[in-house]
Coordinates of C-alpha atoms in Angstrom, one line a residue:
M490 CA -1.8 13.6 -23.0
L491 CA -1.5 11.5 -19.9
K492 CA 2.1 10.6 -20.6
E493 CA 3.0 14.3 -21.0
K494 CA 1.3 15.2 -17.6
I495 CA 3.2 12.4 -15.9
A496 CA 6.5 13.4 -17.5
G497 CA 5.9 17.0 -16.3
I498 CA 5.2 16.0 -12.8
I499 CA 8.3 13.8 -12.7
E500 CA 10.3 16.7 -14.0
S501 CA 9.0 18.9 -11.2
I502 CA 10.0 16.4 -8.6
R503 CA 13.4 15.8 -10.3
L504 CA 14.2 19.5 -10.2
I505 CA 14.0 19.6 -6.4
E506 CA 17.5 19.8 -5.2
G507 CA 18.5 16.7 -3.2
V508 CA 16.1 14.3 -5.1
R509 CA 18.0 11.3 -6.5
L510 CA 15.2 9.2 -7.8
C511 CA 11.5 9.8 -8.1
A512 CA 8.4 7.9 -9.3
L513 CA 4.7 8.1 -9.7
V514 CA 3.1 4.7 -8.8
S515 CA -0.5 3.6 -8.8
R516 CA -1.9 2.6 -5.4
D517 CA -2.1 -1.0 -6.8
G518 CA 1.6 -1.0 -7.6
I519 CA 2.0 -0.1 -11.3
M520 CA 4.8 2.2 -12.3
L521 CA 3.4 5.3 -14.1
G522 CA 6.6 7.3 -14.6
R523 CA 10.0 7.6 -13.0
Y524 CA 13.4 9.4 -13.0
S525 CA 16.6 7.8 -11.9
A526 CA 20.3 7.9 -12.8
G527 CA 20.5 4.1 -13.0
D528 CA 18.4 1.2 -13.8
F529 CA 16.3 -0.8 -11.3
N530 CA 13.5 -3.2 -11.4
E531 CA 10.5 -0.8 -11.9
A532 CA 7.8 -3.4 -11.4
W533 CA 9.2 -4.6 -8.0
F534 CA 9.8 -1.0 -6.9
A535 CA 6.3 0.1 -7.7
A536 CA 4.8 -3.0 -6.0
M537 CA 6.9 -2.5 -2.9
C538 CA 6.0 1.2 -2.6
A539 CA 2.3 0.4 -2.8
T540 CA 2.7 -2.4 -0.3
L541 CA 4.6 -0.3 2.2
L542 CA 2.0 2.4 2.3
A543 CA -0.9 -0.1 2.4
S544 CA 0.8 -2.0 5.2
A545 CA 1.3 1.2 7.2
E546 CA -2.3 2.1 6.7
S547 CA -3.3 -1.4 7.9
A548 CA -1.1 -1.2 11.0
A549 CA -2.6 2.2 11.8
V550 CA -6.1 0.7 11.7
I551 CA -5.0 -2.1 14.1
V552 CA -3.7 0.4 16.7
K553 CA -6.7 2.7 16.1
V554 CA -4.8 5.8 14.8
Q555 CA -5.5 7.8 11.7
S556 CA -4.0 6.3 8.5
P557 CA -0.7 7.8 7.5
D558 CA -0.3 9.9 4.4
M559 CA 3.4 9.2 4.1
V560 CA 6.0 6.5 5.0
T561 CA 9.7 7.2 5.2
I562 CA 12.6 4.8 5.2
H563 CA 15.8 6.1 6.6
S564 CA 19.3 4.8 5.8
S565 CA 22.7 6.3 6.1
D566 CA 22.9 7.0 2.4
G567 CA 19.3 8.0 1.5
I568 CA 15.8 8.5 2.7
L569 CA 12.9 7.0 0.7
I570 CA 9.7 9.0 1.0
I571 CA 6.4 7.4 -0.2
M572 CA 3.3 9.5 0.1
G573 CA -0.2 9.5 -1.2
A574 CA -1.0 11.8 -4.1
G575 CA -4.8 11.6 -4.3
E576 CA -6.9 8.5 -4.3
K577 CA -5.1 6.6 -7.0
I578 CA -1.5 7.7 -7.1
L579 CA 1.6 7.5 -4.9
L580 CA 4.6 9.7 -5.1
A581 CA 8.0 8.1 -4.2
A582 CA 11.3 10.0 -3.9
L583 CA 14.8 9.0 -2.8
V584 CA 16.4 12.0 -1.2
D585 CA 19.8 12.8 0.0
P586 CA 19.9 12.5 3.9
A587 CA 22.0 15.7 4.1
W588 CA 19.0 17.8 3.1
D589 CA 16.4 19.0 5.6
L590 CA 13.7 16.3 5.6
K591 CA 10.9 18.6 6.7
H592 CA 11.6 21.0 3.9
M593 CA 11.9 18.2 1.4
T594 CA 8.6 16.5 2.5
G595 CA 6.9 19.9 2.3
M596 CA 8.0 20.5 -1.3
L597 CA 7.0 16.9 -2.2
R598 CA 3.6 17.2 -0.5
E599 CA 2.8 20.3 -2.5
I600 CA 3.4 18.4 -5.7
A601 CA 1.5 15.4 -4.4
E602 CA -1.5 17.6 -3.7
D603 CA -1.4 18.9 -7.2
V604 CA -1.2 15.4 -8.5
G605 CA -4.2 14.4 -6.4
G606 CA -6.2 17.3 -7.9
T607 CA -5.2 16.2 -11.4
F608 CA -5.9 12.5 -11.3

């Protein structure tokens, strides 16, 4: 049943126009499910997603600002978005930079909130 839920969530993310890759990752860096057109090292990707958001949270504490709920990495050929999806899960998506980032993050945030309520 859990595999089916994860597969359904991945499919919902994948169907967002402009998403090239997506994954659900545990906050301790374990890949739960993913979609991508090509192969990549899932274990490293999951670990780095968890590390990125945890590092951003630690940096926020140091400068005494509220912990971020999302980290974005911008490059000329893609934007990697990593956001919290509840207490235990992260949602990661690689999106086309030609798409409106605010709109994309809004759609991803809606899914992340649903995930947070499910797990």
